[in-house]
């Protein structure tokens, strides 16, 4: 059994901080679960253009508010606490946190992240194998 607390991850290698987001990687590939789980802060006003061509991702908002635009359809969906989205088609999307508030998201990736990934120039993470 693996039991951790967010505090065990803060300030370690698994606490990945970038300009627009801070991803605290709680469960990753080494755990052997077949998925990874992050507690991620999207910083206030961040605008993130992403397309995870190597991963599927489900994201559940537990704090804050913002919106997501599906660049295939052009549709924009509001995000608030309790909103969940699944990028089941490796969807190219833009995620925005509202000005003045962060969003806190629980992010599940399949296949799992190795722990240190940051986005490449296309908004993807490298394949882990
Ligand atoms: C929600 C989202 O895609 N944020 C970017 C960071 C990523 N999800 C991560 O590594 O936690």
PDB file of C-alpha atoms and ligand atoms in Angstrom:
ATOM      1  CA  UNK A   1       0.000   0.000   0.000  1.00  0.00           C
ATOM      2  CA  UNK A   2       1.183   3.499  -0.762  1.00  0.00           C
ATOM      3  CA  UNK A   3       0.102   6.254   1.628  1.00  0.00           C
ATOM      4  CA  UNK A   4       1.305   9.833   1.160  1.00  0.00           C
ATOM      5  CA  UNK A   5       0.270  13.355   2.018  1.00  0.00           C
ATOM      6  CA  UNK A   6       0.576  16.418  -0.214  1.00  0.00           C
ATOM      7  CA  UNK A   7       3.042  17.799   2.352  1.00  0.00           C
ATOM      8  CA  UNK A   8       5.394  14.877   1.609  1.00  0.00           C
ATOM      9  CA  UNK A   9       5.668  16.074  -2.005  1.00  0.00           C
ATOM     10  CA  UNK A  10       5.963  19.858  -1.574  1.00  0.00           C
ATOM     11  CA  UNK A  11       9.480  21.112  -2.367  1.00  0.00           C
ATOM     12  CA  UNK A  12      10.649  17.738  -3.719  1.00  0.00           C
ATOM     13  CA  UNK A  13      11.460  16.685  -7.314  1.00  0.00           C
ATOM     14  CA  UNK A  14       7.811  15.690  -7.697  1.00  0.00           C
ATOM     15  CA  UNK A  15       6.708  19.292  -7.066  1.00  0.00           C
ATOM     16  CA  UNK A  16       7.015  20.733 -10.591  1.00  0.00           C
ATOM     17  CA  UNK A  17       6.605  24.510 -10.780  1.00  0.00           C
ATOM     18  CA  UNK A  18       6.296  26.395 -14.084  1.00  0.00           C
ATOM     19  CA  UNK A  19       5.147  29.871 -15.097  1.00  0.00           C
ATOM     20  CA  UNK A  20       1.488  28.872 -15.486  1.00  0.00           C
ATOM     21  CA  UNK A  21       1.086  25.866 -13.208  1.00  0.00           C
ATOM     22  CA  UNK A  22       2.448  23.998 -10.236  1.00  0.00           C
ATOM     23  CA  UNK A  23       1.934  20.244 -10.418  1.00  0.00           C
ATOM     24  CA  UNK A  24       2.355  18.226  -7.259  1.00  0.00           C
ATOM     25  CA  UNK A  25       2.823  14.648  -8.461  1.00  0.00           C
ATOM     26  CA  UNK A  26       1.355  12.351  -5.888  1.00  0.00           C
ATOM     27  CA  UNK A  27       1.198   8.979  -7.635  1.00  0.00           C
ATOM     28  CA  UNK A  28       3.335   8.387 -10.704  1.00  0.00           C
ATOM     29  CA  UNK A  29       4.686   5.629 -12.909  1.00  0.00           C
ATOM     30  CA  UNK A  30       6.892   4.027 -10.245  1.00  0.00           C
ATOM     31  CA  UNK A  31       3.770   3.166  -8.250  1.00  0.00           C
ATOM     32  CA  UNK A  32       2.823   0.629 -10.960  1.00  0.00           C
ATOM     33  CA  UNK A  33      -0.837   1.641 -10.984  1.00  0.00           C
ATOM     34  CA  UNK A  34      -1.189   2.246 -14.729  1.00  0.00           C
ATOM     35  CA  UNK A  35      -2.124   5.915 -14.167  1.00  0.00           C
ATOM     36  CA  UNK A  36      -0.713   8.922 -12.337  1.00  0.00           C
ATOM     37  CA  UNK A  37      -2.447  11.447 -10.067  1.00  0.00           C
ATOM     38  CA  UNK A  38      -1.415  15.088  -9.596  1.00  0.00           C
ATOM     39  CA  UNK A  39      -2.744  17.895  -7.435  1.00  0.00           C
ATOM     40  CA  UNK A  40      -2.166  20.843  -9.766  1.00  0.00           C
ATOM     41  CA  UNK A  41      -2.532  24.575  -9.247  1.00  0.00           C
ATOM     42  CA  UNK A  42      -3.278  26.588 -12.386  1.00  0.00           C
ATOM     43  CA  UNK A  43      -2.038  30.072 -11.556  1.00  0.00           C
ATOM     44  CA  UNK A  44      -4.381  33.109 -11.653  1.00  0.00           C
ATOM     45  CA  UNK A  45      -4.891  34.363 -15.209  1.00  0.00           C
ATOM     46  CA  UNK A  46      -2.842  31.520 -16.754  1.00  0.00           C
ATOM     47  CA  UNK A  47      -3.639  30.658 -20.376  1.00  0.00           C
ATOM     48  CA  UNK A  48      -2.328  27.198 -21.285  1.00  0.00           C
ATOM     49  CA  UNK A  49      -2.358  25.783 -24.825  1.00  0.00           C
ATOM     50  CA  UNK A  50      -2.043  22.006 -24.535  1.00  0.00           C
ATOM     51  CA  UNK A  51      -2.462  18.799 -26.525  1.00  0.00           C
ATOM     52  CA  UNK A  52      -1.379  15.610 -24.808  1.00  0.00           C
ATOM     53  CA  UNK A  53      -0.778  13.483 -27.880  1.00  0.00           C
ATOM     54  CA  UNK A  54       0.909  10.760 -25.813  1.00  0.00           C
ATOM     55  CA  UNK A  55      -1.526  10.719 -22.880  1.00  0.00           C
ATOM     56  CA  UNK A  56      -5.191  10.689 -21.941  1.00  0.00           C
ATOM     57  CA  UNK A  57      -6.012  13.048 -19.072  1.00  0.00           C
ATOM     58  CA  UNK A  58      -9.004  13.540 -16.785  1.00  0.00           C
ATOM     59  CA  UNK A  59      -9.142  16.750 -14.738  1.00  0.00           C
ATOM     60  CA  UNK A  60     -11.409  17.503 -11.767  1.00  0.00           C
ATOM     61  CA  UNK A  61     -11.665  21.065 -10.405  1.00  0.00           C
ATOM     62  CA  UNK A  62     -11.671  21.290  -6.599  1.00  0.00           C
ATOM     63  CA  UNK A  63     -10.921  25.033  -6.151  1.00  0.00           C
ATOM     64  CA  UNK A  64     -11.329  28.194  -8.238  1.00  0.00           C
ATOM     65  CA  UNK A  65     -12.861  28.856 -11.635  1.00  0.00           C
ATOM     66  CA  UNK A  66     -11.892  29.267 -15.268  1.00  0.00           C
ATOM     67  CA  UNK A  67     -12.718  27.852 -18.681  1.00  0.00           C
ATOM     68  CA  UNK A  68     -11.584  25.382 -21.297  1.00  0.00           C
ATOM     69  CA  UNK A  69     -11.788  25.815 -25.072  1.00  0.00           C
ATOM     70  CA  UNK A  70     -11.922  22.760 -27.319  1.00  0.00           C
ATOM     71  CA  UNK A  71      -9.923  23.926 -30.337  1.00  0.00           C
ATOM     72  CA  UNK A  72     -11.486  21.287 -32.619  1.00  0.00           C
ATOM     73  CA  UNK A  73     -15.055  22.531 -32.095  1.00  0.00           C
ATOM     74  CA  UNK A  74     -14.307  26.075 -30.931  1.00  0.00           C
ATOM     75  CA  UNK A  75     -16.569  25.470 -27.946  1.00  0.00           C
ATOM     76  CA  UNK A  76     -15.698  27.042 -24.571  1.00  0.00           C
ATOM     77  CA  UNK A  77     -16.908  25.443 -21.322  1.00  0.00           C
ATOM     78  CA  UNK A  78     -16.935  27.168 -17.934  1.00  0.00           C
ATOM     79  CA  UNK A  79     -15.029  25.394 -15.157  1.00  0.00           C
ATOM     80  CA  UNK A  80     -16.005  25.708 -11.508  1.00  0.00           C
ATOM     81  CA  UNK A  81     -15.639  23.515  -8.436  1.00  0.00           C
ATOM     82  CA  UNK A  82     -17.058  20.122  -9.341  1.00  0.00           C
ATOM     83  CA  UNK A  83     -16.416  20.374 -13.108  1.00  0.00           C
ATOM     84  CA  UNK A  84     -14.620  17.374 -14.590  1.00  0.00           C
ATOM     85  CA  UNK A  85     -13.280  17.041 -18.133  1.00  0.00           C
ATOM     86  CA  UNK A  86     -11.738  14.101 -19.913  1.00  0.00           C
ATOM     87  CA  UNK A  87      -9.436  14.617 -22.909  1.00  0.00           C
ATOM     88  CA  UNK A  88     -10.527  11.330 -24.423  1.00  0.00           C
ATOM     89  CA  UNK A  89      -9.401  12.254 -27.937  1.00  0.00           C
ATOM     90  CA  UNK A  90      -6.036  13.816 -26.969  1.00  0.00           C
ATOM     91  CA  UNK A  91      -7.926  17.054 -27.532  1.00  0.00           C
ATOM     92  CA  UNK A  92      -6.037  20.218 -28.369  1.00  0.00           C
ATOM     93  CA  UNK A  93      -7.352  22.732 -25.833  1.00  0.00           C
ATOM     94  CA  UNK A  94      -6.756  26.036 -24.089  1.00  0.00           C
ATOM     95  CA  UNK A  95      -7.208  26.102 -20.340  1.00  0.00           C
ATOM     96  CA  UNK A  96      -7.658  29.453 -18.585  1.00  0.00           C
ATOM     97  CA  UNK A  97      -7.819  30.275 -14.900  1.00  0.00           C
ATOM     98  CA  UNK A  98      -9.883  33.367 -14.152  1.00  0.00           C
ATOM     99  CA  UNK A  99      -7.998  36.514 -13.205  1.00  0.00           C
ATOM    100  CA  UNK A 100      -7.500  36.812  -9.478  1.00  0.00           C
ATOM    101  CA  UNK A 101      -8.061  33.150  -8.664  1.00  0.00           C
ATOM    102  CA  UNK A 102      -6.088  29.990  -9.104  1.00  0.00           C
ATOM    103  CA  UNK A 103      -7.716  26.720 -10.066  1.00  0.00           C
ATOM    104  CA  UNK A 104      -6.821  23.576  -8.168  1.00  0.00           C
ATOM    105  CA  UNK A 105      -7.225  20.437 -10.225  1.00  0.00           C
ATOM    106  CA  UNK A 106      -6.876  16.719  -9.613  1.00  0.00           C
ATOM    107  CA  UNK A 107      -5.281  15.365 -12.796  1.00  0.00           C
ATOM    108  CA  UNK A 108      -5.152  11.685 -13.760  1.00  0.00           C
ATOM    109  CA  UNK A 109      -2.932  10.601 -16.657  1.00  0.00           C
ATOM    110  CA  UNK A 110      -2.917   7.358 -18.608  1.00  0.00           C
ATOM    111  CA  UNK A 111      -0.230   6.206 -19.282  1.00  0.00           C
ATOM    112  CA  UNK A 112       1.224   7.506 -16.012  1.00  0.00           C
ATOM    113  CA  UNK A 113       3.650  10.414 -15.837  1.00  0.00           C
ATOM    114  CA  UNK A 114       7.151   9.513 -14.687  1.00  0.00           C
ATOM    115  CA  UNK A 115       7.078  12.493 -12.303  1.00  0.00           C
ATOM    116  CA  UNK A 116       9.144  15.293 -13.876  1.00  0.00           C
ATOM    117  CA  UNK A 117       7.418  16.078 -17.175  1.00  0.00           C
ATOM    118  CA  UNK A 118       6.973  19.625 -18.440  1.00  0.00           C
ATOM    119  CA  UNK A 119       5.224  20.568 -21.682  1.00  0.00           C
ATOM    120  CA  UNK A 120       7.120  20.548 -24.958  1.00  0.00           C
ATOM    121  CA  UNK A 121       6.546  23.243 -27.603  1.00  0.00           C
ATOM    122  CA  UNK A 122       3.346  21.485 -28.769  1.00  0.00           C
ATOM    123  CA  UNK A 123       1.822  21.410 -25.286  1.00  0.00           C
ATOM    124  CA  UNK A 124       2.461  17.671 -24.862  1.00  0.00           C
ATOM    125  CA  UNK A 125       4.451  15.536 -22.467  1.00  0.00           C
ATOM    126  CA  UNK A 126       6.973  13.078 -23.911  1.00  0.00           C
ATOM    127  CA  UNK A 127       5.942   9.437 -24.100  1.00  0.00           C
ATOM    128  CA  UNK A 128       7.259   7.725 -20.996  1.00  0.00           C
ATOM    129  CA  UNK A 129       8.768   4.671 -22.783  1.00  0.00           C
TER     130      UNK A 129
HETATM  131  C1  LIG B   1      -4.878  20.708 -16.038  1.00  0.00           C
HETATM  132  C2  LIG B   1      -3.590  20.665 -16.780  1.00  0.00           C
HETATM  133  O1  LIG B   1      -3.465  20.059 -17.799  1.00  0.00           O
HETATM  134  N1  LIG B   1      -2.592  21.352 -16.225  1.00  0.00           N
HETATM  135  C3  LIG B   1      -1.268  21.345 -16.714  1.00  0.00           C
HETATM  136  C4  LIG B   1      -0.388  20.543 -15.811  1.00  0.00           C
HETATM  137  C5  LIG B   1      -0.667  19.063 -15.873  1.00  0.00           C
HETATM  138  N2  LIG B   1      -2.029  18.698 -15.791  1.00  0.00           N
HETATM  139  C6  LIG B   1       0.062  18.369 -14.761  1.00  0.00           C
HETATM  140  O2  LIG B   1       1.176  17.919 -15.000  1.00  0.00           O
HETATM  141  O3  LIG B   1      -0.500  18.263 -13.656  1.00  0.00           O
END
